[in-house]
PDB file of C-alpha atoms in Angstrom:
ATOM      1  CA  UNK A  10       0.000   0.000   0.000  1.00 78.00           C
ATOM      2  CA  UNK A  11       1.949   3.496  -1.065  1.00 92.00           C
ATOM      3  CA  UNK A  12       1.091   6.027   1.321  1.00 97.00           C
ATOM      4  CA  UNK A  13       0.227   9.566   0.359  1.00 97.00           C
ATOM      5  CA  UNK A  14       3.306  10.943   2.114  1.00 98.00           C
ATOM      6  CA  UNK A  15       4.822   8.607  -0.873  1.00 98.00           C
ATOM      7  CA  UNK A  16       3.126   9.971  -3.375  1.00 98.00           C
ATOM      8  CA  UNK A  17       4.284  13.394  -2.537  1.00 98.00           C
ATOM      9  CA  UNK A  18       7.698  12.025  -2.345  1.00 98.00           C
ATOM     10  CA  UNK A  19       7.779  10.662  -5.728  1.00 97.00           C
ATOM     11  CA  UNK A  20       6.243  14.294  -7.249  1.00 98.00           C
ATOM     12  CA  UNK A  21       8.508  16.351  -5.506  1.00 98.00           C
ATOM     13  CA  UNK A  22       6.154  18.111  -3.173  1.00 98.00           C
ATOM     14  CA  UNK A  23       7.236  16.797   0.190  1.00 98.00           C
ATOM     15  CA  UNK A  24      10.178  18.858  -0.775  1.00 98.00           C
ATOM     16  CA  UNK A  25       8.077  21.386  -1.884  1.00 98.00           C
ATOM     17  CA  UNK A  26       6.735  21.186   1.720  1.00 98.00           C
ATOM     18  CA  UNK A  27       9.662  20.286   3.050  1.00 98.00           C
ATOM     19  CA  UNK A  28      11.657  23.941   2.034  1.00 98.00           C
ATOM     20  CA  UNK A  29       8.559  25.968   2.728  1.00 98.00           C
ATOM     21  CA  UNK A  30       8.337  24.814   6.070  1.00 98.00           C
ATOM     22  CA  UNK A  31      12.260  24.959   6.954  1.00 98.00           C
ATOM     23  CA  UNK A  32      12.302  28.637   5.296  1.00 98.00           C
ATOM     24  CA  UNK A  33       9.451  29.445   7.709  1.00 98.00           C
ATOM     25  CA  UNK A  34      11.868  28.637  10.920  1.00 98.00           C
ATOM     26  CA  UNK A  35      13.690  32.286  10.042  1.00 98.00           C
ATOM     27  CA  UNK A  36      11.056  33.604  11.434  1.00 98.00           C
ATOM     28  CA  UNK A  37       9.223  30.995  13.782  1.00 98.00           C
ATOM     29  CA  UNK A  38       5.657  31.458  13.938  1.00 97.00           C
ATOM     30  CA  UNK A  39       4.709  27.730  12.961  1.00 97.00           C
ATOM     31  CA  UNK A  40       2.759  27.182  16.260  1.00 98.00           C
ATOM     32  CA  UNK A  41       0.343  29.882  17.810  1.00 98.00           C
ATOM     33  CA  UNK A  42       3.186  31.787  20.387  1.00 98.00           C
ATOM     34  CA  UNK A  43       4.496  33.391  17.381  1.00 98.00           C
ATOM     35  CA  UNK A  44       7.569  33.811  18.626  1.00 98.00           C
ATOM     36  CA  UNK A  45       9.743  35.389  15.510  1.00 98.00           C
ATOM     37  CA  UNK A  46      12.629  34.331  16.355  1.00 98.00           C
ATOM     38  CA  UNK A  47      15.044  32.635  13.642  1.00 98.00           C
ATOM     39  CA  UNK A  48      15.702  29.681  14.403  1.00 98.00           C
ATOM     40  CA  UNK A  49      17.434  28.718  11.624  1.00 98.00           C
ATOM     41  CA  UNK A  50      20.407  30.730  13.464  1.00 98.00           C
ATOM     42  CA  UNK A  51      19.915  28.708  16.494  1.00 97.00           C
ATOM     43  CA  UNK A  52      17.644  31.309  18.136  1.00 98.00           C
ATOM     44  CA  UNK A  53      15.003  29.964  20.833  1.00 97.00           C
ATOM     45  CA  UNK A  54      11.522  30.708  21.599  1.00 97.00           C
ATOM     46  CA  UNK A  55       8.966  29.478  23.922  1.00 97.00           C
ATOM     47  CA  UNK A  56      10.298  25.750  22.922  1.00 97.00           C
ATOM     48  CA  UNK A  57      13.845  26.437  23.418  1.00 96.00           C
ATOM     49  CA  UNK A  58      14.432  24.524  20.173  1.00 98.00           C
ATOM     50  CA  UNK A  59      17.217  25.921  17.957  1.00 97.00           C
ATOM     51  CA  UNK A  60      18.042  24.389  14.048  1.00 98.00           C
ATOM     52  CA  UNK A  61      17.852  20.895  14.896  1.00 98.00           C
ATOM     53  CA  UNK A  62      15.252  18.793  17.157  1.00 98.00           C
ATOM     54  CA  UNK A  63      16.100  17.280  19.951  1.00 98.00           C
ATOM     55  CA  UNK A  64      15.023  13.431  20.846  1.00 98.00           C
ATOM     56  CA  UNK A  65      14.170  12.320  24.729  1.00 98.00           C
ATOM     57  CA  UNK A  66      13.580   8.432  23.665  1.00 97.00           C
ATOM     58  CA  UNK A  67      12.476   6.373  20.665  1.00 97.00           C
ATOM     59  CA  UNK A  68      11.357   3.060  20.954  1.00 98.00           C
ATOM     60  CA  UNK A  69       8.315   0.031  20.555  1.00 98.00           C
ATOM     61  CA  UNK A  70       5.489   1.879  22.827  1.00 98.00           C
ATOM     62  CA  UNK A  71       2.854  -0.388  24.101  1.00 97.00           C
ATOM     63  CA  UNK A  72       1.272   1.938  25.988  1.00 95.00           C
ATOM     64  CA  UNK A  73      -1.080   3.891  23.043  1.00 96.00           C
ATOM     65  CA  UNK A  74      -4.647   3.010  21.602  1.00 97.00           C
ATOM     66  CA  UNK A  75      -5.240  -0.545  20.492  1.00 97.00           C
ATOM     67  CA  UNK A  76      -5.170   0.343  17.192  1.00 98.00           C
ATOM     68  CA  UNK A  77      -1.648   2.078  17.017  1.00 98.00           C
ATOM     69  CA  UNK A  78       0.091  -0.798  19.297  1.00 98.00           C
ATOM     70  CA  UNK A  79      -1.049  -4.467  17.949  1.00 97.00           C
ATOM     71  CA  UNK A  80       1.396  -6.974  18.632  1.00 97.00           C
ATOM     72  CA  UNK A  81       4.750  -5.227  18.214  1.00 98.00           C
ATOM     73  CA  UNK A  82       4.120  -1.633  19.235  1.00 98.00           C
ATOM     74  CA  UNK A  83       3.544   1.777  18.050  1.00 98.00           C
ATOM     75  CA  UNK A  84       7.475   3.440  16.837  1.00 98.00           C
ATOM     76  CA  UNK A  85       7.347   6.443  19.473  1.00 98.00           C
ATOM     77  CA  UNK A  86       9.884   9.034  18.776  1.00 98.00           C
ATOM     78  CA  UNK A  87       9.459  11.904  21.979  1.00 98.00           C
ATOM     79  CA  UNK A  88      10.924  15.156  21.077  1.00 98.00           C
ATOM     80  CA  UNK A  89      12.128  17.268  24.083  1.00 98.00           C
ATOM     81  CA  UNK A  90      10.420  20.488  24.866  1.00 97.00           C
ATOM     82  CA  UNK A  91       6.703  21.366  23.847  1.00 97.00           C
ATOM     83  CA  UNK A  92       4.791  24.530  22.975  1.00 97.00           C
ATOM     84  CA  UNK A  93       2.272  24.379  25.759  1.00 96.00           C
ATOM     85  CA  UNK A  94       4.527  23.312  28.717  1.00 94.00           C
ATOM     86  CA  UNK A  95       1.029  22.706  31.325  1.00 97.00           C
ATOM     87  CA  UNK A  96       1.818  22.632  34.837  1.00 97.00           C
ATOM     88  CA  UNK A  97       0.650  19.335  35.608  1.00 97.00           C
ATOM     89  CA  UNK A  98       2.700  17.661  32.518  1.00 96.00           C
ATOM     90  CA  UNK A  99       3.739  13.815  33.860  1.00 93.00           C
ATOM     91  CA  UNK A 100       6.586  13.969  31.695  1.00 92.00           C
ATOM     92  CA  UNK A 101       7.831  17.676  33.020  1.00 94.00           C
ATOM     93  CA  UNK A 102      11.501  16.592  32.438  1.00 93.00           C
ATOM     94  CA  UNK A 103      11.360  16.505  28.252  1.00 95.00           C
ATOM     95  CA  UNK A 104       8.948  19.205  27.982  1.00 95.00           C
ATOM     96  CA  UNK A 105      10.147  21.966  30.115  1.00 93.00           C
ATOM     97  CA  UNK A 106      13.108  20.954  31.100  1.00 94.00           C
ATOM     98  CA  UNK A 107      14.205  19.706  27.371  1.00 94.00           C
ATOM     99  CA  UNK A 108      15.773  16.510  28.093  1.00 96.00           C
ATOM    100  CA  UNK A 109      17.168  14.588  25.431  1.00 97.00           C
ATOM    101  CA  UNK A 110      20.038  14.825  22.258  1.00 98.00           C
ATOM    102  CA  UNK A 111      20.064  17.120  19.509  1.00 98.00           C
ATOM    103  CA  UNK A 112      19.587  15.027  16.275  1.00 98.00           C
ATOM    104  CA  UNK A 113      20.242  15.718  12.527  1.00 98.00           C
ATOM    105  CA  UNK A 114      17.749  14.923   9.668  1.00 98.00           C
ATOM    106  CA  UNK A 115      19.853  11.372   9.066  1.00 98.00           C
ATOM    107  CA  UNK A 116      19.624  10.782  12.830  1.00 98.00           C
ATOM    108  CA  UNK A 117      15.942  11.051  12.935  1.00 98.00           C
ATOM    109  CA  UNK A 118      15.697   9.158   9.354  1.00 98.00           C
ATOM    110  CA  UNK A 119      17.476   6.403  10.826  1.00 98.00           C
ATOM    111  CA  UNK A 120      15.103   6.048  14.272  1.00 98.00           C
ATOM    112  CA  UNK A 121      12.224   6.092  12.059  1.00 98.00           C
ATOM    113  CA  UNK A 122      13.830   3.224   9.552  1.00 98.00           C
ATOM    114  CA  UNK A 123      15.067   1.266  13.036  1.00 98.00           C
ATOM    115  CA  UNK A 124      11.487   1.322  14.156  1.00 98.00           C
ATOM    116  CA  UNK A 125      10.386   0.159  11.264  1.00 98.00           C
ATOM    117  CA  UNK A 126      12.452  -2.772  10.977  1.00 98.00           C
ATOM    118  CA  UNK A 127      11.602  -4.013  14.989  1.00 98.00           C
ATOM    119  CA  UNK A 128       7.839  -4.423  13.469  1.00 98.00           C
ATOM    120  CA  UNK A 129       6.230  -1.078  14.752  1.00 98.00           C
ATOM    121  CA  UNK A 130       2.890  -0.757  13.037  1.00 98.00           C
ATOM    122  CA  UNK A 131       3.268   2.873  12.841  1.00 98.00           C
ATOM    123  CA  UNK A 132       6.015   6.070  13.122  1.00 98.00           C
ATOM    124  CA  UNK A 133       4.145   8.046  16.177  1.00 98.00           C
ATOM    125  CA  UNK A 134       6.129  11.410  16.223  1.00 98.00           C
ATOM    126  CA  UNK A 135       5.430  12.653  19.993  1.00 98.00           C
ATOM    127  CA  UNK A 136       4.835  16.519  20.521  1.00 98.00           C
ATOM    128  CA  UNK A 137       6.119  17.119  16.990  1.00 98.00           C
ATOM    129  CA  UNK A 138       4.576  20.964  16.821  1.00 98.00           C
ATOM    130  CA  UNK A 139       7.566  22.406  17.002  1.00 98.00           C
ATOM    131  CA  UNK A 140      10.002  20.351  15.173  1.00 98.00           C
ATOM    132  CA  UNK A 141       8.007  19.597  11.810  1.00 98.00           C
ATOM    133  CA  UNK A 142      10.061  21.023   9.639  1.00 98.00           C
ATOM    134  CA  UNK A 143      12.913  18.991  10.648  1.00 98.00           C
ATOM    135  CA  UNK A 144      10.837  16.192  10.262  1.00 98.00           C
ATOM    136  CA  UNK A 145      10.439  17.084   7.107  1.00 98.00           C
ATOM    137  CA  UNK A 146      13.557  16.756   6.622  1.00 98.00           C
ATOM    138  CA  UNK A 147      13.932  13.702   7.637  1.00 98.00           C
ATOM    139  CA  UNK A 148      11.205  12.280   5.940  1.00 98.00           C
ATOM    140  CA  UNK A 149      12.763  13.230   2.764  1.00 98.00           C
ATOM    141  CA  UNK A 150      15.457  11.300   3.277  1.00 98.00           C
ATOM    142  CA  UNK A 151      14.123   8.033   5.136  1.00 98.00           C
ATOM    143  CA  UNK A 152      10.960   7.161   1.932  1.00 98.00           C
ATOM    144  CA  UNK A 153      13.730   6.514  -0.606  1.00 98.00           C
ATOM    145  CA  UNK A 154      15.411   4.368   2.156  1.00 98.00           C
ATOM    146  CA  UNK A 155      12.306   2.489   2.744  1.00 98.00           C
ATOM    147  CA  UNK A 156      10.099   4.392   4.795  1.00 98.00           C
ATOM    148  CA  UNK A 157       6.530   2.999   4.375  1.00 98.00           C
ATOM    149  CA  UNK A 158       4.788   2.531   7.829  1.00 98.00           C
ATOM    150  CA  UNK A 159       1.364   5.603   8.754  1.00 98.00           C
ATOM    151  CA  UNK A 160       2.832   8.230  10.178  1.00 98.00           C
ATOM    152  CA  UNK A 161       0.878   9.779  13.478  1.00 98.00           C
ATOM    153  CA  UNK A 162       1.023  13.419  14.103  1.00 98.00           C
ATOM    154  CA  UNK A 163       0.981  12.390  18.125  1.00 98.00           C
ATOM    155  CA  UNK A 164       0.182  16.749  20.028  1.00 98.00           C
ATOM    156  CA  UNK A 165      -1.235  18.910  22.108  1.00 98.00           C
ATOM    157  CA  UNK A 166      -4.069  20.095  20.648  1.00 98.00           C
ATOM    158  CA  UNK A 167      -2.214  23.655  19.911  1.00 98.00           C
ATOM    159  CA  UNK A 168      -1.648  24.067  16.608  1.00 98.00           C
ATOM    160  CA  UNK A 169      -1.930  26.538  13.758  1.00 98.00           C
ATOM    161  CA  UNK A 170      -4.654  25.490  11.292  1.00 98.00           C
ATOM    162  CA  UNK A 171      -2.772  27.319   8.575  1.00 98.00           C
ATOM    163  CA  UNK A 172       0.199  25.616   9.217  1.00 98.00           C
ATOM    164  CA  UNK A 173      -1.210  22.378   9.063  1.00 98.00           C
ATOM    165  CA  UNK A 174      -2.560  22.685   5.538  1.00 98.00           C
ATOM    166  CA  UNK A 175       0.781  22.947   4.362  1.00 98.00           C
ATOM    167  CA  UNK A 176       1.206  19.827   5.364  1.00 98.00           C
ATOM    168  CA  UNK A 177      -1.971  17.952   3.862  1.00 98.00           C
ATOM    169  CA  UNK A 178      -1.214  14.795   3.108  1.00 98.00           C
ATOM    170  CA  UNK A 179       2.255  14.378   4.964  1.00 98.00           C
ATOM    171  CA  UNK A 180       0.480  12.468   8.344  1.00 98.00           C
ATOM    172  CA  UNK A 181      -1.660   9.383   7.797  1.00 98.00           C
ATOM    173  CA  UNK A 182      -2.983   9.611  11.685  1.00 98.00           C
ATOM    174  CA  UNK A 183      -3.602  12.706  13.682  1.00 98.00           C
ATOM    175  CA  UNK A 184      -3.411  12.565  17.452  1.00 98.00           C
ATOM    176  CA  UNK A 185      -4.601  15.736  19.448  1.00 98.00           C
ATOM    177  CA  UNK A 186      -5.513  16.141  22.790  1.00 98.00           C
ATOM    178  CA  UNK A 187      -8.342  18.411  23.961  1.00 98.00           C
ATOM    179  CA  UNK A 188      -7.559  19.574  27.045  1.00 98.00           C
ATOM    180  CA  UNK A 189      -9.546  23.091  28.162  1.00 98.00           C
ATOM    181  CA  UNK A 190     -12.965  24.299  26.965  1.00 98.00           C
ATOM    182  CA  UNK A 191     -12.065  27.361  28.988  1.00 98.00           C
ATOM    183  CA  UNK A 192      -9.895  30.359  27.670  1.00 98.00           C
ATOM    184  CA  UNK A 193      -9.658  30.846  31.676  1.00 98.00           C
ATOM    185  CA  UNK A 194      -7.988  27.598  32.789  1.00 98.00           C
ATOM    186  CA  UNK A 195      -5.931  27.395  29.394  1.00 98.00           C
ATOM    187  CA  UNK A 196      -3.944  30.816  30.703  1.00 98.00           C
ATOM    188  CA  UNK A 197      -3.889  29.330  34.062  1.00 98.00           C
ATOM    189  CA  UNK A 198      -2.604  25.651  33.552  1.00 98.00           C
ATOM    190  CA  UNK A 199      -0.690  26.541  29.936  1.00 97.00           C
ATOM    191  CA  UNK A 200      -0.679  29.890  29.493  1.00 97.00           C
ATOM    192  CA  UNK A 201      -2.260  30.211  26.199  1.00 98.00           C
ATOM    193  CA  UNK A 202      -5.234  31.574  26.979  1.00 98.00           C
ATOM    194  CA  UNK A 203      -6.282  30.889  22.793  1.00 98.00           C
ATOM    195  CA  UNK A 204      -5.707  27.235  23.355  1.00 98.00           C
ATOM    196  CA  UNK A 205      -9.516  26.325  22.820  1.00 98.00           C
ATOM    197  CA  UNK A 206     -10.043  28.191  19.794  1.00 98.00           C
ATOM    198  CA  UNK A 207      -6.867  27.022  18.445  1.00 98.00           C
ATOM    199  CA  UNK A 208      -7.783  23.298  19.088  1.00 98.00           C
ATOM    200  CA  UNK A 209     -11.043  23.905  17.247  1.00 98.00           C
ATOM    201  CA  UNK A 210      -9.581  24.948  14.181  1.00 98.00           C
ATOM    202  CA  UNK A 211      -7.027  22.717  14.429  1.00 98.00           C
ATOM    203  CA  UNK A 212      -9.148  19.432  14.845  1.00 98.00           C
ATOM    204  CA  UNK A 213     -11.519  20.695  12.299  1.00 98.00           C
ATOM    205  CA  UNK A 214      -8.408  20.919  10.021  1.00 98.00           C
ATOM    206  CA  UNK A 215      -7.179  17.199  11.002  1.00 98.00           C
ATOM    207  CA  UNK A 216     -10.121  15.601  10.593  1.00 98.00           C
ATOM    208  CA  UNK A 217     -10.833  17.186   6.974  1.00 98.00           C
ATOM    209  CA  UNK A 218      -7.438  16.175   5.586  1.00 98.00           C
ATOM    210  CA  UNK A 219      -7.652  12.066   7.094  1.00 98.00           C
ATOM    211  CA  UNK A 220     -10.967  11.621   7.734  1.00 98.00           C
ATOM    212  CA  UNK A 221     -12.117   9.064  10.796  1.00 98.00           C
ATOM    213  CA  UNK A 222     -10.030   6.403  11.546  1.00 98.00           C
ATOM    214  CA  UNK A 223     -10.020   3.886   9.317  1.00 98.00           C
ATOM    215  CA  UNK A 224      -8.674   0.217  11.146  1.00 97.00           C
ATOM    216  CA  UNK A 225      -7.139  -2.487   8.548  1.00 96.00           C
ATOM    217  CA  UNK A 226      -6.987  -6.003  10.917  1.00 94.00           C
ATOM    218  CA  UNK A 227      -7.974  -3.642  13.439  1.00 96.00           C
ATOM    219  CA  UNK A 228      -5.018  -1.728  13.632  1.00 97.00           C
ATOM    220  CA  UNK A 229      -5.146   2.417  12.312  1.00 98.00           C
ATOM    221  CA  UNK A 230      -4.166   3.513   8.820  1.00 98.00           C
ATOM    222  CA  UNK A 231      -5.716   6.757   8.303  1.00 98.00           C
ATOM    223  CA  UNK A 232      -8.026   9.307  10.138  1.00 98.00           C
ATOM    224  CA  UNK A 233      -8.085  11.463  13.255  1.00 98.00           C
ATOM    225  CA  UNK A 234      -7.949  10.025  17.052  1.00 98.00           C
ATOM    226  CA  UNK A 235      -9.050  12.789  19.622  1.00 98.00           C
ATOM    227  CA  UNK A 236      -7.544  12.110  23.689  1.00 98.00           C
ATOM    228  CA  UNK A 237      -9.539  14.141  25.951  1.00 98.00           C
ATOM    229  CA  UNK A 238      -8.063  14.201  29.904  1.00 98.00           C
ATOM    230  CA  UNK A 239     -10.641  14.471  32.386  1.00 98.00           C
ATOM    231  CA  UNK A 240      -9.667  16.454  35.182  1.00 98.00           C
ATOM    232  CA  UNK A 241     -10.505  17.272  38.772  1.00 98.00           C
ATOM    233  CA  UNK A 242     -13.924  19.811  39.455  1.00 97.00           C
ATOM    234  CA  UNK A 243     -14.265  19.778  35.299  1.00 97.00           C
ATOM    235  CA  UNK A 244     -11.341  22.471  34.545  1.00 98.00           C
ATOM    236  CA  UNK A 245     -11.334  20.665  31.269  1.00 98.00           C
ATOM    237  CA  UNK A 246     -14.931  21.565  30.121  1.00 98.00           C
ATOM    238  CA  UNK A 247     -15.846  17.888  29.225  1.00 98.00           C
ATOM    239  CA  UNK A 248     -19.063  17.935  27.957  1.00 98.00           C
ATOM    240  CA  UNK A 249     -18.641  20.981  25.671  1.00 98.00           C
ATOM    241  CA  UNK A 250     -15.559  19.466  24.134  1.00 98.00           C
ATOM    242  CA  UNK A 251     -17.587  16.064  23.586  1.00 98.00           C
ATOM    243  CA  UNK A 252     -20.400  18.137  22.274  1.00 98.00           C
ATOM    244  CA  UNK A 253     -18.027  19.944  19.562  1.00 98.00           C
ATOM    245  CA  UNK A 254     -16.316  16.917  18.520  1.00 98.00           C
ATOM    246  CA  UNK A 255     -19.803  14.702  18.173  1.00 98.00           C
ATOM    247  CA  UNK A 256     -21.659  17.781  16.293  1.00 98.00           C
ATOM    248  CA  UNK A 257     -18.730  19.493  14.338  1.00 98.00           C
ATOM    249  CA  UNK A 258     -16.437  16.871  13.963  1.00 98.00           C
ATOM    250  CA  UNK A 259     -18.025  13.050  13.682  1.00 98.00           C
ATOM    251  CA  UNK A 260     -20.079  10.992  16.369  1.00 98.00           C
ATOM    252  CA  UNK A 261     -18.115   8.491  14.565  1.00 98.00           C
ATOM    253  CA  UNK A 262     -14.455  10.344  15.591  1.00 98.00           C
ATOM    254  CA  UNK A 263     -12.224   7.407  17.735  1.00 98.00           C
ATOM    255  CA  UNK A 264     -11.917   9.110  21.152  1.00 98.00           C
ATOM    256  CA  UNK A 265      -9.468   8.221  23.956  1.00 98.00           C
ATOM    257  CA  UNK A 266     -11.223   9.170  26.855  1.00 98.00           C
ATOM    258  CA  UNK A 267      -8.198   9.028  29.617  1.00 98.00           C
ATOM    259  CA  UNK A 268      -9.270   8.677  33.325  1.00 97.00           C
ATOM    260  CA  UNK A 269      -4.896   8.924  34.378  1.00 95.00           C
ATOM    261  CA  UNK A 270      -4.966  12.340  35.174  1.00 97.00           C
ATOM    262  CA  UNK A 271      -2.542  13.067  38.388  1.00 95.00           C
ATOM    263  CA  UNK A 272      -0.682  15.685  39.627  1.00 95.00           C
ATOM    264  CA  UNK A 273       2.559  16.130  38.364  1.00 94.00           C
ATOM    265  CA  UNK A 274       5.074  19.096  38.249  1.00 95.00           C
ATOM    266  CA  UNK A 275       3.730  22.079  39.869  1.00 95.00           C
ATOM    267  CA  UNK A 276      -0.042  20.884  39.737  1.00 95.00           C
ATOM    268  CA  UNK A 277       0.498  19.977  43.693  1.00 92.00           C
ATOM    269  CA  UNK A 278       0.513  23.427  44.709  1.00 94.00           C
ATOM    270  CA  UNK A 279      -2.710  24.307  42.980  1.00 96.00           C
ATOM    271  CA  UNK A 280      -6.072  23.910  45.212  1.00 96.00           C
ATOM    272  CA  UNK A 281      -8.393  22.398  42.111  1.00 97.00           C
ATOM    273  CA  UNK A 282      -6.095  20.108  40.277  1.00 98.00           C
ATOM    274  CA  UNK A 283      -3.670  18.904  43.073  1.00 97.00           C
ATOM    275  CA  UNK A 284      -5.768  15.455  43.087  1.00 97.00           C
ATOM    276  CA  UNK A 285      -7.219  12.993  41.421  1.00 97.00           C
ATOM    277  CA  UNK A 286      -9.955  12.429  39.607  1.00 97.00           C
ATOM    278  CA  UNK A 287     -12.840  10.764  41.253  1.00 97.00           C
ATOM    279  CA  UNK A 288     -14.577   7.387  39.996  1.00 97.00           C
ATOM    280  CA  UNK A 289     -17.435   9.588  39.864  1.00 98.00           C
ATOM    281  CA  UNK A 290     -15.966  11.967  37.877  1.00 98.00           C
ATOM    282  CA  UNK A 291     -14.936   9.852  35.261  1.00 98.00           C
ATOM    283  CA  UNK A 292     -18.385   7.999  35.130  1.00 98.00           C
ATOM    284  CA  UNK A 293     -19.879  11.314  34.295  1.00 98.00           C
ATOM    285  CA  UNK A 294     -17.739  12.211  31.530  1.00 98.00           C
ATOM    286  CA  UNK A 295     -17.951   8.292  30.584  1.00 98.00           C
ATOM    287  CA  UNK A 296     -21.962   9.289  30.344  1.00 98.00           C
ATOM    288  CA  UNK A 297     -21.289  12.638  28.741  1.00 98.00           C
ATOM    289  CA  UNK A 298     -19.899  11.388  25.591  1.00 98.00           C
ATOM    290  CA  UNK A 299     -22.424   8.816  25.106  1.00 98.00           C
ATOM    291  CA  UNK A 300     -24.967  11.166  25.734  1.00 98.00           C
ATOM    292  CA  UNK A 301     -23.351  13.302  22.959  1.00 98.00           C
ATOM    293  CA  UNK A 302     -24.056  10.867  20.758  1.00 98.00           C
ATOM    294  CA  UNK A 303     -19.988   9.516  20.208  1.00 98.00           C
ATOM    295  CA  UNK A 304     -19.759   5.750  19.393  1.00 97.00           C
ATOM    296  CA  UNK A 305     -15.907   4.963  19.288  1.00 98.00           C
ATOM    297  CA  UNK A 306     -15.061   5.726  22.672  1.00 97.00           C
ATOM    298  CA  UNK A 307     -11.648   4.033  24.152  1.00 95.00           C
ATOM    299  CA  UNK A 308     -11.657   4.140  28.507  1.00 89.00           C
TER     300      UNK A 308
END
């Protein structure tokens, strides 16, 4: 099966892609913080990324959806840093404390192809946002090595719907989270009070370029897979997110519906979200999405 990524290859426009986006790094404003800076000099924004990505861990993750782990895993490469940086982030120490090794384009081409060859189902870039370009990069060099496995577009949620047309057709599976419904707790727990409008456009945007999530032998190929955290005393908004993605995305959209939330980071010294999550809580939210009339819904 030749992916569409392949296609591109083959014409020349994942180059085309590929140099538009790079060029755009002069003056970084490929996620919504708009930070100008040029990066192709080595300057650093919000995400404290220069030129080249940097790379926490790679390996077979078992820990995903069904349908991006089967048997031999999903091919997680986690890039260090992150452009929303939350307060109660469980993995604090790669996104704001940018833990990992800078990479080149053949270092990254080479995880992917390594990954590949262990059996991974899929290439599941982690918190990519603010290193596409140089995944671009890499991608240009790792389809004429062999490259052939869905890619999955694995973020936050905050995105730049402009900036992800450019790249129609590059990811096979898009991965967002929802996390606020609220511009209110979106300054407070990310600072980017624009997060939920942001999301919006950006899901709406995923979604028209793959589609729902379409499952050969039950593992994914193509479409859009939303994670939603519920959190403590509904900071999150539940039900209005479920709401918008059953009425303006699909009833039919695959949603992870994650009941893990904890506090990490600096979420213990803040008196709504420095606990758990009650059973109750999550059976509500459980009910809210059903009641919103979603049918793929993954607890």
């Amino acid at each position: 099966m030749e992916r569409q990524y392949q296609r591109l290859f083959h014409s020349k426009k994942l180059h085309e892609i590929r140099d538009k986006a790079v060029k755009m790094l002069e003056n970084c404003k490929i996620c919504p913080r708009n930070c100008g800076v040029n990066r192709l000099k080595n300057e650093k924004g919000y995400c404290h990324t220069g030129r080249n990505a940097k790379v926490a861990a790679r390996h077979p993750h078992f820990g995903e959806e069904p349908p991006l782990v089967g048997r031999m895993g999903s091919g997680t490469i986690f890039f260090s840093s992150c452009n929303l940086k939350c307060i109660f982030c469980q993995n604090y120490e790669i996104s704001h404390y940018n833990i990992g090794t800078e990479v080149t384009s053949k270092d990254l081409s080479s995880m992917m192809l390594e990954l590949q060859s262990m059996g991974c189902h899929n290439i599941n870039f982690v918190t990519p946002t603010h290193v596409v370009p140089q995944i671009l990069e890499a991608l240009t060099e790792a389809v004429p090595a062999g490259l052939h496995l869905p890619l999955v577009y694995n973020c936050g949620g905050y995105e730049k719907a402009d900036f992800l047309r450019i790249l129609n057709g590059v990811f096979d599976i898009y991965m967002p989270d929802f996390k606020f419904w609220d511009e209110k707790y979106a300054k407070k727990y990310c600072d980017a009070e624009d997060y939920p409008e942001k999301a919006r456009e950006a899901i709406k945007e995923m979604h028209r370029q793959v589609g729902d999530l379409a499952l050969d032998k039950h593992m994914a190929q193509k479409g859009i897979i939303v994670r939603h955290l519920v959190m403590p005393e509904n900071v999150s908004g539940t039900k209005n997110i479920l709401n918008f993605i059953a009425k303006e995305i699909s009833p039919s959209t695959y949603l992870n519906l994650m009941n893990q939330y904890r506090p990490c980071y600096k979420a213990y010294n803040d008196e709504i979200i420095n606990r758990k999550i009650t059973r109750h809580e999550f059976i509500q939210a459980y009910e809210q999405a059903k009641e919103a009339g979603l049918t793929r819904i993954y607890k």
